[in-house]
Amino acid sequence: MKFTCEKEILYNGLSIVSKAISTRTTHKSLEGILIETQDNMLKLTCTDLSLGIETKIPAKIAQEGKALVQGRIFSEFVRKLPEGEIKFTFEGFNVHIDYGYSSTNLQTLDYSEFPSIPTVEEDNEVLIKEDKLRSMITATVFSAAVEESRPVLTGALLDIENSDAKLV
């Protein structure tokens, strides 16, 4: 896989998905970010098996493919790169990164071990304005338990009927 991407765009995408990187796991692939080429875009995916986040960012794709990078290391590395275009070349379990007048190599993980994220059928799609959802969460989040001895109490119930949404 080969692609070129603007540092700022890539880092913003990594910031979005890295919220789902597993912090304590025995399964190495859950510490990774899956990078896939898809219709002249990069699809970035992370999951800790209870939360899955994916986003797409624009990139110049020279060769299709997919790779699993070590999430925290890769995100931190990209954050510290200078502004501008970055060229990535993935071969085997390595990625060669060219930026400015420098380059580096990082190891990757086996992407075949990355768990798939369930897809939501469009029949079940619900659109809620961002500001409305944010205010619903702000009004209820204080009552969620922080102690994980009873995980069911650490969440919130989102009840949607017809065109009404309730968060309890």
PDB file of N, CA and C in Angstrom, residues 133 136-138 140 156-159 165-168:
ATOM      1  N   LEU A 133     -27.718  16.460  20.653  1.00  0.00           N
ATOM      2  CA  LEU A 133     -27.118  15.291  21.290  1.00  0.00           C
ATOM      3  C   LEU A 133     -26.166  15.712  22.400  1.00  0.00           C
ATOM      4  N   MET A 136     -28.124  16.732  25.402  1.00  0.00           N
ATOM      5  CA  MET A 136     -28.716  15.555  26.060  1.00  0.00           C
ATOM      6  C   MET A 136     -27.671  14.845  26.916  1.00  0.00           C
ATOM      7  N   ILE A 137     -26.471  14.693  26.366  1.00  0.00           N
ATOM      8  CA  ILE A 137     -25.397  14.013  27.098  1.00  0.00           C
ATOM      9  C   ILE A 137     -24.985  14.833  28.314  1.00  0.00           C
ATOM     10  N   THR A 138     -24.821  16.131  28.130  1.00  0.00           N
ATOM     11  CA  THR A 138     -24.429  17.010  29.233  1.00  0.00           C
ATOM     12  C   THR A 138     -25.446  16.960  30.371  1.00  0.00           C
ATOM     13  N   THR A 140     -27.301  14.479  31.265  1.00  0.00           N
ATOM     14  CA  THR A 140     -27.472  13.171  31.910  1.00  0.00           C
ATOM     15  C   THR A 140     -26.179  12.501  32.361  1.00  0.00           C
ATOM     16  N   ALA A 156     -25.769   5.035  29.525  1.00  0.00           N
ATOM     17  CA  ALA A 156     -27.035   5.763  29.461  1.00  0.00           C
ATOM     18  C   ALA A 156     -27.931   5.052  28.455  1.00  0.00           C
ATOM     19  N   LEU A 157     -29.228   5.121  28.676  1.00  0.00           N
ATOM     20  CA  LEU A 157     -30.193   4.514  27.774  1.00  0.00           C
ATOM     21  C   LEU A 157     -30.658   5.556  26.771  1.00  0.00           C
ATOM     22  N   LEU A 158     -30.465   5.255  25.492  1.00  0.00           N
ATOM     23  CA  LEU A 158     -30.951   6.122  24.424  1.00  0.00           C
ATOM     24  C   LEU A 158     -32.185   5.455  23.855  1.00  0.00           C
ATOM     25  N   ASP A 159     -33.333   6.075  24.081  1.00  0.00           N
ATOM     26  CA  ASP A 159     -34.617   5.528  23.647  1.00  0.00           C
ATOM     27  C   ASP A 159     -35.152   6.394  22.507  1.00  0.00           C
ATOM     28  N   ALA A 165     -36.432  11.386  20.805  1.00  0.00           N
ATOM     29  CA  ALA A 165     -35.259  10.732  21.381  1.00  0.00           C
ATOM     30  C   ALA A 165     -35.160  11.125  22.838  1.00  0.00           C
ATOM     31  N   LYS A 166     -34.940  10.122  23.702  1.00  0.00           N
ATOM     32  CA  LYS A 166     -34.761  10.360  25.134  1.00  0.00           C
ATOM     33  C   LYS A 166     -33.453   9.725  25.568  1.00  0.00           C
ATOM     34  N   LEU A 167     -32.720  10.402  26.420  1.00  0.00           N
ATOM     35  CA  LEU A 167     -31.495   9.870  26.991  1.00  0.00           C
ATOM     36  C   LEU A 167     -31.674   9.835  28.490  1.00  0.00           C
ATOM     37  N   VAL A 168     -31.578   8.640  29.049  1.00  0.00           N
ATOM     38  CA  VAL A 168     -31.846   8.453  30.470  1.00  0.00           C
ATOM     39  C   VAL A 168     -30.613   7.868  31.138  1.00  0.00           C
TER      40      VAL A 168
END
